[in-house]
XYZ file of C-alpha atoms in Angstrom:
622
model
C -41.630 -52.816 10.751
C -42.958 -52.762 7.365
C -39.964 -52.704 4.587
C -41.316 -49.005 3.564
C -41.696 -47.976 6.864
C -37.623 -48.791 7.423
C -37.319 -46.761 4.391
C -38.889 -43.551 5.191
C -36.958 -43.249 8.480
C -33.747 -43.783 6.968
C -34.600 -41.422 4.640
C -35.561 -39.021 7.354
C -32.505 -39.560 9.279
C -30.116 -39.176 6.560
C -32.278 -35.921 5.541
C -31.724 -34.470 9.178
C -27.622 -35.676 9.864
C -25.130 -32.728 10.924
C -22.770 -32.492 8.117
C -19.673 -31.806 9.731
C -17.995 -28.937 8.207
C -14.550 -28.986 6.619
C -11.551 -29.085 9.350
C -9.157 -25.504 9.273
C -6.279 -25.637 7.324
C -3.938 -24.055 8.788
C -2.758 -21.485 9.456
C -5.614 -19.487 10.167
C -7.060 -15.731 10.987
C -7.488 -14.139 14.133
C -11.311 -13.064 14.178
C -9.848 -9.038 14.520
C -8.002 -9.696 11.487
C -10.634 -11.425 9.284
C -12.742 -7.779 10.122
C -10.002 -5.448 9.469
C -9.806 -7.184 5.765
C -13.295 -6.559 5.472
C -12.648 -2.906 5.805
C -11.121 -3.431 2.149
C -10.372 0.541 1.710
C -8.974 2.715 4.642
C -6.984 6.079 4.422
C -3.663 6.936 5.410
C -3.124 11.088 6.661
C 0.224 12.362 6.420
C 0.524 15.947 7.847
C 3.111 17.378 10.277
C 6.375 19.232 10.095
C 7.453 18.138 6.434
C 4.069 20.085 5.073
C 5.412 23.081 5.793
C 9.258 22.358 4.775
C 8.079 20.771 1.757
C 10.018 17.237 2.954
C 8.697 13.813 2.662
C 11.257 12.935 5.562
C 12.031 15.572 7.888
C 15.653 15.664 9.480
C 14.525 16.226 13.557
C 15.407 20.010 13.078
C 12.489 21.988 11.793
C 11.186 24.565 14.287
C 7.799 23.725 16.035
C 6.721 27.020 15.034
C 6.403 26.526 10.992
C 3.490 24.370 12.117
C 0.845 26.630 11.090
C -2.192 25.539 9.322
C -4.678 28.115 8.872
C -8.207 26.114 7.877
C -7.376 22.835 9.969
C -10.891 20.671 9.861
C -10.456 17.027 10.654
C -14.564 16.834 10.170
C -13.228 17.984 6.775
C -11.349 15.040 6.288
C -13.756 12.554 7.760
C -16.703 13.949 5.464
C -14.130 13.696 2.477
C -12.781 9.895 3.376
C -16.483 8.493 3.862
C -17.711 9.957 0.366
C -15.191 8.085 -0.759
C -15.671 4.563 0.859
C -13.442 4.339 3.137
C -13.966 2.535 6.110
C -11.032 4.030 8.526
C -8.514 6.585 8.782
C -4.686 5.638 10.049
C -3.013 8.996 11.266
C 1.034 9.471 11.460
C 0.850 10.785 14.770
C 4.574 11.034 14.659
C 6.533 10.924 11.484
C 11.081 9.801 11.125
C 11.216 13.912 12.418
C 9.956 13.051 15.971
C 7.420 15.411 15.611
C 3.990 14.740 17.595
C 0.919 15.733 16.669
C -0.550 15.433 20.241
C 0.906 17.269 23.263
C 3.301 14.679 24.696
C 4.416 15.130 27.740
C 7.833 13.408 26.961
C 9.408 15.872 24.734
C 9.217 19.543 23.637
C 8.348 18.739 19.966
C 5.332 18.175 19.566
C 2.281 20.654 18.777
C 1.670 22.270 22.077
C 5.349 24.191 21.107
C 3.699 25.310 17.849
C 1.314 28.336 17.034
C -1.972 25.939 16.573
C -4.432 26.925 18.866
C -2.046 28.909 20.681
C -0.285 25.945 22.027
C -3.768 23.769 22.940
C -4.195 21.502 19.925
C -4.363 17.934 19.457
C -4.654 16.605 16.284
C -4.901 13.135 17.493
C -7.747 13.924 19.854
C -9.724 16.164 17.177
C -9.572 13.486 14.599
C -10.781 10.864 16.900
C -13.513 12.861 17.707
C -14.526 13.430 13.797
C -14.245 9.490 13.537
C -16.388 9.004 16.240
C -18.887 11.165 14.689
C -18.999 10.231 10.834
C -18.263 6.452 11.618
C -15.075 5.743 10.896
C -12.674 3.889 12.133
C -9.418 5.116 13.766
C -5.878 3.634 13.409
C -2.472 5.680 14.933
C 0.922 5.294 13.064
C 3.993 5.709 15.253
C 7.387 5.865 13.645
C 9.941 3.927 15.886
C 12.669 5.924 14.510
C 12.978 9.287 15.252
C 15.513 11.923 14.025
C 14.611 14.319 16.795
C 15.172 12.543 19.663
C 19.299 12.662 21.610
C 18.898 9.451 22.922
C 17.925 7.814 20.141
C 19.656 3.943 19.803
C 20.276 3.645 23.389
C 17.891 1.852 26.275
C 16.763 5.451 27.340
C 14.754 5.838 23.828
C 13.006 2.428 23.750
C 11.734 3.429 27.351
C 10.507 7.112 25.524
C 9.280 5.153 22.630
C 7.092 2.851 24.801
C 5.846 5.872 27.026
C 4.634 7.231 23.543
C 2.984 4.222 22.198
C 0.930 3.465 25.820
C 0.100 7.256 25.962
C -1.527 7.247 21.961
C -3.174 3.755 22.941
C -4.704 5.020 26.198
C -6.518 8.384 25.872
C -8.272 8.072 22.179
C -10.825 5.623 22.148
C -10.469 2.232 20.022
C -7.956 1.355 17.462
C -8.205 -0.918 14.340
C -4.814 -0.609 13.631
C -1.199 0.518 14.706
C 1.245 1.166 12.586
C 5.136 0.577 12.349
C 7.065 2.125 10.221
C 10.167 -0.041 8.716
C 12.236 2.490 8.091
C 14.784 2.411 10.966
C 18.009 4.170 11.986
C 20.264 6.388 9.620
C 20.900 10.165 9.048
C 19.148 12.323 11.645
C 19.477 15.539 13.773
C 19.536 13.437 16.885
C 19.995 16.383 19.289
C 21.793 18.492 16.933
C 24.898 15.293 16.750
C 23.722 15.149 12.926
C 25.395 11.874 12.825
C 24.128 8.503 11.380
C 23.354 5.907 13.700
C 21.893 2.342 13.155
C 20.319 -0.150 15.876
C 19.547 -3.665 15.771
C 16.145 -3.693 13.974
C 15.445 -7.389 14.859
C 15.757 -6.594 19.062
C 16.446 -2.859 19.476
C 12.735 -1.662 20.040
C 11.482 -4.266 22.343
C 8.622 -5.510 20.246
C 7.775 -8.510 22.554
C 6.801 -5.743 25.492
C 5.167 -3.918 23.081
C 2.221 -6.493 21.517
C 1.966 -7.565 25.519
C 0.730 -4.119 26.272
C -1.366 -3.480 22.685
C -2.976 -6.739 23.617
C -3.834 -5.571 27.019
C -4.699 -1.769 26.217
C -6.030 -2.611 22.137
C -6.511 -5.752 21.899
C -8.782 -5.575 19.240
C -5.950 -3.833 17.140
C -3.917 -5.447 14.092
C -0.441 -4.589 14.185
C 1.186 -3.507 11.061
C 4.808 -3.722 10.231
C 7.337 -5.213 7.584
C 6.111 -8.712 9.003
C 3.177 -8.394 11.310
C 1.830 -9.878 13.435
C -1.112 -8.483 12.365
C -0.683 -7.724 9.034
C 2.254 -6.956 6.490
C 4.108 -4.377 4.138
C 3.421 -5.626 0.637
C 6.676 -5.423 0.260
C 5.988 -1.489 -2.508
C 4.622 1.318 -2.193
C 2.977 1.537 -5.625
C -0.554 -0.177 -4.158
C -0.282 -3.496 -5.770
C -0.134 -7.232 -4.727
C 1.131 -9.469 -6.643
C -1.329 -11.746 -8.235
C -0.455 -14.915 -6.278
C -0.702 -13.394 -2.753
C -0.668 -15.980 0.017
C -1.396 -14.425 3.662
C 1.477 -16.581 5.244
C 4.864 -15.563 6.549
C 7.199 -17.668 8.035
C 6.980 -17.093 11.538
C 9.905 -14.631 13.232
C 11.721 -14.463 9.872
C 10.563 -10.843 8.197
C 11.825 -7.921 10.305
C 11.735 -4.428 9.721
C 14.456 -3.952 6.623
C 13.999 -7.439 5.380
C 16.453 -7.733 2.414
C 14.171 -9.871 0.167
C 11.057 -7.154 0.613
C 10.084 -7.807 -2.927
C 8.428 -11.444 -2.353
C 6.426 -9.793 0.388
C 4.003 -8.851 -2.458
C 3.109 -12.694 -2.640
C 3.619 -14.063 0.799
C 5.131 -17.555 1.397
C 3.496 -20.087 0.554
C 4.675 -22.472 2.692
C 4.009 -19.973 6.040
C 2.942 -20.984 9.524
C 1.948 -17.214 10.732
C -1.339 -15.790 9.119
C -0.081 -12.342 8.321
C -2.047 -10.822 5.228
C -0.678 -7.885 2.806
C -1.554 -4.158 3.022
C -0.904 -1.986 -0.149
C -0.384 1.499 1.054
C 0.261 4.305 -1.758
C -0.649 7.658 -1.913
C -2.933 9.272 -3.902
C -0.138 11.680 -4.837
C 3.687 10.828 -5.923
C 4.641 12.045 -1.973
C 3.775 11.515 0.741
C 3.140 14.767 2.226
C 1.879 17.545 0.693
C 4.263 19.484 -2.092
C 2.481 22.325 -3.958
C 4.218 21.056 -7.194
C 2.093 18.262 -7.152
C -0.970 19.429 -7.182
C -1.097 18.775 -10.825
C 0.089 14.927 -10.458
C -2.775 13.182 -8.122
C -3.561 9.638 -9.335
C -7.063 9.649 -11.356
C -9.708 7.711 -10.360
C -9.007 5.260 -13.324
C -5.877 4.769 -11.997
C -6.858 4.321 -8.729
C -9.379 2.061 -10.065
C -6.495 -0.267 -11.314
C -5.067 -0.212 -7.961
C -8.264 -1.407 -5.833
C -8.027 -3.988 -8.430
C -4.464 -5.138 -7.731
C -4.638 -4.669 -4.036
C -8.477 -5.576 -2.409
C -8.697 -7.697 -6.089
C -5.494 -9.635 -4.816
C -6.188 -10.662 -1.293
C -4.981 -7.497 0.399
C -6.348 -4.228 1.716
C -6.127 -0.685 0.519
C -4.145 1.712 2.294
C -4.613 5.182 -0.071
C -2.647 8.004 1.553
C -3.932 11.463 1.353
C -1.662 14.581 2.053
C -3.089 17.284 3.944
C -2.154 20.621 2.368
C -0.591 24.128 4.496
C -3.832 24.641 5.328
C -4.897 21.914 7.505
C -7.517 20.209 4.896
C -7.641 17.778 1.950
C -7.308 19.251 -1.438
C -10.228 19.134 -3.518
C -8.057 17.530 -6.208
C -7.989 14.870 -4.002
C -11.177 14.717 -2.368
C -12.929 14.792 -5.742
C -11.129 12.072 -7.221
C -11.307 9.599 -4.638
C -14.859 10.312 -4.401
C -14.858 9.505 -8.242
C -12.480 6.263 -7.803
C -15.772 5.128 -5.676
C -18.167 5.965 -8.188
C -16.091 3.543 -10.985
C -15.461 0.942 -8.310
C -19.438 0.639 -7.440
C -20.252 0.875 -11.018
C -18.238 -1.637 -12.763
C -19.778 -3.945 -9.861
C -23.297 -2.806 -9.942
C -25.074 -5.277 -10.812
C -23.937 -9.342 -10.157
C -25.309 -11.853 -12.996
C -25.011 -14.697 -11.069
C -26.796 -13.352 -7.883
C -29.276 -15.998 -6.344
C -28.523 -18.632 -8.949
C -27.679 -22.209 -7.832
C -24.286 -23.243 -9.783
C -23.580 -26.888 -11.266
C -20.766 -28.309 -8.945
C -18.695 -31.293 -9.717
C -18.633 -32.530 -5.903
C -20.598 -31.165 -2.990
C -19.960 -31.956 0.644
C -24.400 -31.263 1.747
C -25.844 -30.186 4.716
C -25.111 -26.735 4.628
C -22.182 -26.480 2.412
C -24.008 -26.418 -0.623
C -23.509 -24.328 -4.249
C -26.253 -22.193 -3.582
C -24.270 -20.846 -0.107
C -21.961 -19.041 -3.041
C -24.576 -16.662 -4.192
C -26.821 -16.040 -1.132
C -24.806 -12.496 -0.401
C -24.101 -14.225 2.955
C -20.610 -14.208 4.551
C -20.608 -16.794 6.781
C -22.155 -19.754 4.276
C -20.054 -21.673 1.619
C -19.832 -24.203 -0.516
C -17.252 -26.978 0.231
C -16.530 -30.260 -1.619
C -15.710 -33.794 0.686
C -12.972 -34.210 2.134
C -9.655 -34.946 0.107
C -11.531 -33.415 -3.001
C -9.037 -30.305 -3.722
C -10.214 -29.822 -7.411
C -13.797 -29.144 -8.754
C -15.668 -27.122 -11.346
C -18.194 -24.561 -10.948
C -20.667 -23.545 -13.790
C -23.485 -21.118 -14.398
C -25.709 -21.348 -17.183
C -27.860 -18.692 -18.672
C -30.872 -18.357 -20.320
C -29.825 -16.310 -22.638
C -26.038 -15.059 -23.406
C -24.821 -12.691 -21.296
C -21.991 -10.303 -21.856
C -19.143 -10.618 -18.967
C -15.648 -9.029 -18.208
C -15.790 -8.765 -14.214
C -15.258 -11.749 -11.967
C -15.053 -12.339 -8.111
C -14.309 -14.951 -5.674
C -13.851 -15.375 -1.929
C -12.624 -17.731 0.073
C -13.623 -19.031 3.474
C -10.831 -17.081 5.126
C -12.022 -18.241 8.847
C -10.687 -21.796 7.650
C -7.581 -21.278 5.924
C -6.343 -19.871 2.534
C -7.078 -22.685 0.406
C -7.108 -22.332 -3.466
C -3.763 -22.653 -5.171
C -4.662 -22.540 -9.167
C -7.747 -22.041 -11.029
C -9.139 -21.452 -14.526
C -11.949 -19.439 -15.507
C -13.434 -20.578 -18.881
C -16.364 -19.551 -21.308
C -19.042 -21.853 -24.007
C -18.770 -20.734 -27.122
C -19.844 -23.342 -30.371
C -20.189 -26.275 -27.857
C -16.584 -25.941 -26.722
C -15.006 -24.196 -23.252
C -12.400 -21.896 -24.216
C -10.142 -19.843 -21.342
C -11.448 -16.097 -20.554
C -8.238 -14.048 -21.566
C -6.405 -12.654 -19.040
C -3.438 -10.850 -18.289
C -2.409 -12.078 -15.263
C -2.139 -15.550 -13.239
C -4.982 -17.587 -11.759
C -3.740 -18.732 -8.719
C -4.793 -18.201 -5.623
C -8.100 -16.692 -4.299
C -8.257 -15.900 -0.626
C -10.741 -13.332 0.953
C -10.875 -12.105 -2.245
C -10.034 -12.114 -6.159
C -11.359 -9.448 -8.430
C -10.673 -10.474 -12.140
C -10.345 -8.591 -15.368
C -10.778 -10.437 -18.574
C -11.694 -9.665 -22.124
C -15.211 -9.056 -22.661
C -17.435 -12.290 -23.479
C -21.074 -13.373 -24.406
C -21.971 -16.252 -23.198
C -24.649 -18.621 -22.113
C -22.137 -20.452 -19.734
C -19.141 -19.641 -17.890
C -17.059 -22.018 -15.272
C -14.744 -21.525 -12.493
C -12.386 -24.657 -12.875
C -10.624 -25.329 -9.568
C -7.742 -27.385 -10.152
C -5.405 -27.719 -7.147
C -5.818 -26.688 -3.332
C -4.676 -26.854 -0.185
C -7.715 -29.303 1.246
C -11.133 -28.859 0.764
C -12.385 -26.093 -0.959
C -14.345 -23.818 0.690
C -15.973 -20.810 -1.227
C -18.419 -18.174 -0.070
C -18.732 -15.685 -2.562
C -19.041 -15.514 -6.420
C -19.954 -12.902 -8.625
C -19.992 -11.884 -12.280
C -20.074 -8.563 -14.242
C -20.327 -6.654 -16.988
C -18.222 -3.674 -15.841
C -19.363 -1.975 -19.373
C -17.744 -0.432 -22.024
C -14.693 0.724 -20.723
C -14.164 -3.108 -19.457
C -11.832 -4.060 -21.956
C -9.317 -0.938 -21.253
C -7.294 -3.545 -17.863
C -4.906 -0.868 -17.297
C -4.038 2.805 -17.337
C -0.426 3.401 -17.286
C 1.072 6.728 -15.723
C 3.686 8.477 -18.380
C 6.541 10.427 -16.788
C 5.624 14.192 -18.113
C 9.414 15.314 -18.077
C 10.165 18.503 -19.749
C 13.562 19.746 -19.986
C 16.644 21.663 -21.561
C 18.816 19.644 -24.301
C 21.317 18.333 -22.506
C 24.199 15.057 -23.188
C 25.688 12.940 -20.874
C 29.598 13.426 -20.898
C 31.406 9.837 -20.364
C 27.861 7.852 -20.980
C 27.922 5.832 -23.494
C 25.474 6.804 -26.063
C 22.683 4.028 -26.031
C 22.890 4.362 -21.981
C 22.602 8.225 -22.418
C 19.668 7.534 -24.765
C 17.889 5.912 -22.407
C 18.015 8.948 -19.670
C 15.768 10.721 -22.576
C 13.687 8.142 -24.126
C 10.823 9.360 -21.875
C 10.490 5.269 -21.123
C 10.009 4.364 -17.729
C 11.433 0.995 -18.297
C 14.306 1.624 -19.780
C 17.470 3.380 -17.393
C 20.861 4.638 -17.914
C 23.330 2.872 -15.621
C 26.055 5.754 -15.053
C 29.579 4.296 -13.367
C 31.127 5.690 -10.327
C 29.440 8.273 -7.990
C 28.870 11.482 -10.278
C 26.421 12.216 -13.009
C 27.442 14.852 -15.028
C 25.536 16.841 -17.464
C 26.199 19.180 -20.053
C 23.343 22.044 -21.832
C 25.678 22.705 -24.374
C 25.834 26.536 -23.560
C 25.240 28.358 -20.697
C 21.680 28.631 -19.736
C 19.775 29.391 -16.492
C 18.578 26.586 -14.315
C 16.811 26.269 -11.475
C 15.880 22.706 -11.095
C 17.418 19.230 -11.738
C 14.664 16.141 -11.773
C 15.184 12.224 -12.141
C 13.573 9.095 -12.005
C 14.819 6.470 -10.354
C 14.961 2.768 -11.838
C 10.986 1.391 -11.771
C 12.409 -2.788 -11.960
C 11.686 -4.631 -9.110
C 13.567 -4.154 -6.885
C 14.690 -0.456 -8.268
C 18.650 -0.970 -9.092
C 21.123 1.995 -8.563
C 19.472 4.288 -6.217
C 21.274 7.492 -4.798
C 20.404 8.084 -1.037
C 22.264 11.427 -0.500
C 23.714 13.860 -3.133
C 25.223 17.169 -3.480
C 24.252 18.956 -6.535
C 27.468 21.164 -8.221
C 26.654 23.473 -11.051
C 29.630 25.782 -13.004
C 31.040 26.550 -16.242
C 32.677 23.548 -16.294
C 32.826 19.594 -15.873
C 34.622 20.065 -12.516
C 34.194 22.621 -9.585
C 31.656 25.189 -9.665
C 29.391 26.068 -6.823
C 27.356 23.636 -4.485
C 23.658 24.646 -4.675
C 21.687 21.858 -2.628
C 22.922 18.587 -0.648
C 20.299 16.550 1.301
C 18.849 12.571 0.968
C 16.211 11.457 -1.510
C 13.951 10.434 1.062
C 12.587 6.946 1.267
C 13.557 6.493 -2.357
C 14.021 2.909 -1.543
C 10.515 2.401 -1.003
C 8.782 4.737 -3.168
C 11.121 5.269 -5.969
C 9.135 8.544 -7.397
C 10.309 11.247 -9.673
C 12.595 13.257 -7.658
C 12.989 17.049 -7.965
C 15.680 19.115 -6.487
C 14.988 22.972 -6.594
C 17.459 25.732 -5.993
C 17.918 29.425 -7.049
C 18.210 30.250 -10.385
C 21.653 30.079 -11.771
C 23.971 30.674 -14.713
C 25.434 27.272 -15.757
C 26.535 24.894 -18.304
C 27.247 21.751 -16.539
C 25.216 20.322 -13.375
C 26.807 17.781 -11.646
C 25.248 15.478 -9.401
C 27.600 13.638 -6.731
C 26.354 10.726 -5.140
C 27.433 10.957 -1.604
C 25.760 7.573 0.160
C 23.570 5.126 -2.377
C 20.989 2.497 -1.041
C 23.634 -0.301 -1.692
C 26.707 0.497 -1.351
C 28.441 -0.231 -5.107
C 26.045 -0.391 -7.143
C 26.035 1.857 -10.344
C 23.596 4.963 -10.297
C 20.365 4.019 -12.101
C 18.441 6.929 -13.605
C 15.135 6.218 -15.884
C 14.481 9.495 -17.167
C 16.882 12.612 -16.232
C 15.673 16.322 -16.662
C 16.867 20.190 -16.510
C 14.826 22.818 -16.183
């Protein structure tokens, strides 16, 4: 055969080789849970009980009968939740209270004891239906504790608990998700014992039994809970991951009330369990509905900054909205998600790089080629040879082009990969580092960055350490316009009160109970805070907030609030928990009947850890 002919078909043959692509690092995704975190953005509902006696966490003893909305419309809420891009709805078909919103056949309390549709409502069935019809998805939260229930913390309840769970999984249609709650054991009504009791939160509820039968009545379902399996707490409930967020645990070592929550927000890096990070936060400072607060729902610029730390940091968006007395989402709230959208879609309108072919320092061919990062395709991707973990990316442009917006996705199907990056600019013949304000570490399904606004003719995505092969599928850049430089809004605590001092504080701890700075708090020793107006004055409300460091020091879990003429004594107008204050440590506003009074006094009866100094950012008296 001629010398050219030999030529030509080795040509041919190399032209037409399977490249093989890169192996899986492990560990990898479950194809359920690389769809649910496309979903990106779901809703949470919170409605029951506590809307109507104004609690976030109801005790177990609020009568059936104060459930009465008057304008219920879950088609309400569906139209409202796909305006505003979400993809799913998670209901809490029974809150800590015990309270079911479907007509259970296990227990008295639940809604066919109430005056909703004379008895014949089901709030789980009606929203399912709306779902069904306005194409959303439908996910069922399930507290395992439950304040209600006599039983609860012996073998008869996890046997009730169960019956629950396969009832809710068996007569609504599909699931995407179902939801745990971590909050276990403590205070509750239990039967009218009103008694604390705690269980084993590692083994009490069974959980074994319980993902056997989701996998055999939902097995398309994630499950949620303080370590998965499906997918995880985030470890807040402010909606943010933390910029290096890795979607490994260590397998069988988070369990609901995991000491070290806090470094759930990043994952461990050196995991064997895929189990990726939700951000749930609502849209208001509670949970459920409070009239009060219908004046303090996040904007859409703020909720902007949260897509941006949650879906921008490898984890999904779970934004709570709490139904009001009436049965339907405000319009405060409906009209600003909506909004949040709006911003979201506009600040990525329009991708500069779409349908260009990158410069790439390494390639691996055949189909894993740099034009597989800008095709708008899922399922193609770049990826360098093996044992290449570092490589540069570039775009050039004709002509400069003003960027602020970046994003990045990895190959999720074969592993989280990408453990530290750079992103970098040309400007006078020299590469010079975007400025952010945050770390470039890891990627994952995806990584939304902010940076100062730059014109350019040439910016570069400098991989410089991964796991194995890299593997990318997605790149885009934006010019999010001229709002882009603005990375953060900041929520100020709007605290208006009566002059007051802080008897036994020292001053410059005092101080900072006033400063109106969130970050600064007054550390007051042993278990009463006592405050003094100076004169008497009428009062009818006493408000705090609670530490905002990470984790949130000093943190009163049950009170009783004393108010007289004096330091000592006086009359006892309120006692009860700051619920979930652990977790969501909001302002927090006790309300009683107006009073004549110069000193309040606030007793802290239990606190989150037992010893710790009381820790209050910002105190007021109104």
């Amino acid at each position: 055969m001629p010398a050219f002919a030999c030529a030509a078909l080795l040509a041919s043959c190399t032209a037409t080789r399977k490249v093989a692509p890169p192996e899986a690092v492990l560990p990898v995704p479950e194809a359920k849970q690389v769809a649910w975190q496309k979903m990106e953005t779901y809703a949470f509902i919170h409605f029951g009980l506590n809307t109507f006696n104004d609690r976030e966490w109801g005790y177990g003893d609020s009568d059936p009968k104060t459930f009465q909305p008057t304008r219920l419309d879950c088609e309400q809420w569906a139209k409202t939740l796909v305006a505003a891009g979400m993809k799913g709805v998670i209901l809490t078909a029974k809150h800590h209270d015990g309270f079911c919103l479907w007509p259970f056949e296990g227990t008295d309390y639940n809604i066919s004891r109430s005056p909703y549709k004379d008895g014949k409502g089901n709030i789980v069935a009606e929203l399912a239906e709306a779902c069904r019809k306005h194409g959303l998805k439908l996910a069922l939260y399930l507290s395992p504790w439950d304040r209600h229930q006599a039983n609860y913390g012996t073998p008869a309840y996890v046997d009730y608990f169960h019956s629950q769970l396969r009832d809710l999984m068996t007569h609504y249609g599909e699931v995407f998700e179902v939801w745990f709650d971590g909050a276990n054991g403590g205070d509750g009504w239990y039967g009218g014992a009103k008694e604390a009791r705690t269980i084993d939160r590692k083994d009490y509820y069974n959980y074994p039994r319980i993902y056997e039968m989701l996998d055999s009545l939902q097995p398309q379902a994630v499950i949620f809970s303080d370590g998965g399996p499906g997918c995880r707490w985030v470890g807040n409930e402010r909606g943010f991951a933390g910029a290096t967020n890795w979607s490994f645990l260590r397998k069988g070592e988070v369990y609901a009330g995991y000491p070290r929550y806090p470094e759930l927000q990043y994952g461990h890096a050196d995991g064997n369990q895929w189990v990726p990070a939700e951000c749930d936060v609502s849209i208001r400072p509670g949970w459920f509905y409070h009239p009060e607060e219908d004046d303090r729902v996040k904007t859409p610029e703020q909720l902007l900054d949260l897509y941006y730390r949650s879906v921008g940091h490898n984890a999904t968006l779970l934004l709570n909205f709490p139904v009001n007395r009436e049965g339907l989402i405000h319009p405060t709230d409906s009209a600003y998600a909506v909004q949040f959208r709006q911003l979201v879609l506009q600040e990525l309108k329009t991708n500069l790089v779409a349908g260009m072919t990158p410069e790439v320092s390494n390639e691996r061919g055949g189909d894993y080629v740099a034009a597989a990062m800008t095709d708008e395709d899922y399922d193609t991707y770049w990826a360098t040879e093996d044992g290449v973990t570092a490589a540069d990316i570039t775009f050039r442009f004709d002509r400069p082009q003003r960027m602020n917006r970046m994003l990045l996705q990895e190959y999720i199907p074969l592993g989280q990969r990408v453990k530290s990056f750079v992103v970098e600019y040309r400007a006078d013949d020299q590469w010079l580092p975007v400025r952010l304000n945050e770390e470039t570490t890891t990627i994952g399904y995806k990584r939304l960055l902010r940076f100062e606004t730059v014109e350019s003719d040439a910016i570069r995505i400098r991989i410089t350490d991964a796991r194995g092969p890299l593997c990318i599928n997605n790149v885009g850049v934006y010019d999010a316009g001229a709002k882009a430089d603005v990375l953060f809004t900041e929520q100020k605590s709007q605290l208006e009160s009566r002059p007051f001092t802080l008897p036994g504080v020292k001053e410059e701890q005092a101080a900072a109970a006033t400063d109106r700075n969130e970050q600064t708090t007054c550390f007051v020793e042993g278990d009463e805070l006592v405050i003094d107006l100076g004169e008497e004055r009428t009062v009818s409300s006493f408000h705090f907030l609670p530490d905002q460091s990470e984790p949130s020091k000093g943190l009163v879990a049950n009170y009783e609030l004393w108010v007289g003429t004096s330091p000592e004594g006086g009359q006892k107008v309120k006692e009860g928990e700051f619920s979930n204050i652990q977790n969501n440590p909001i302002l927090q506003s006790v309300y009683f009947t107006p009073v004549s009074a110069r000193y309040l006094r606030l007793k802290a009866t239990r606190m989150i850890h037992e010893g710790e100094t009381m820790g209050f950012a910002e105190v007021a008296v109104r």
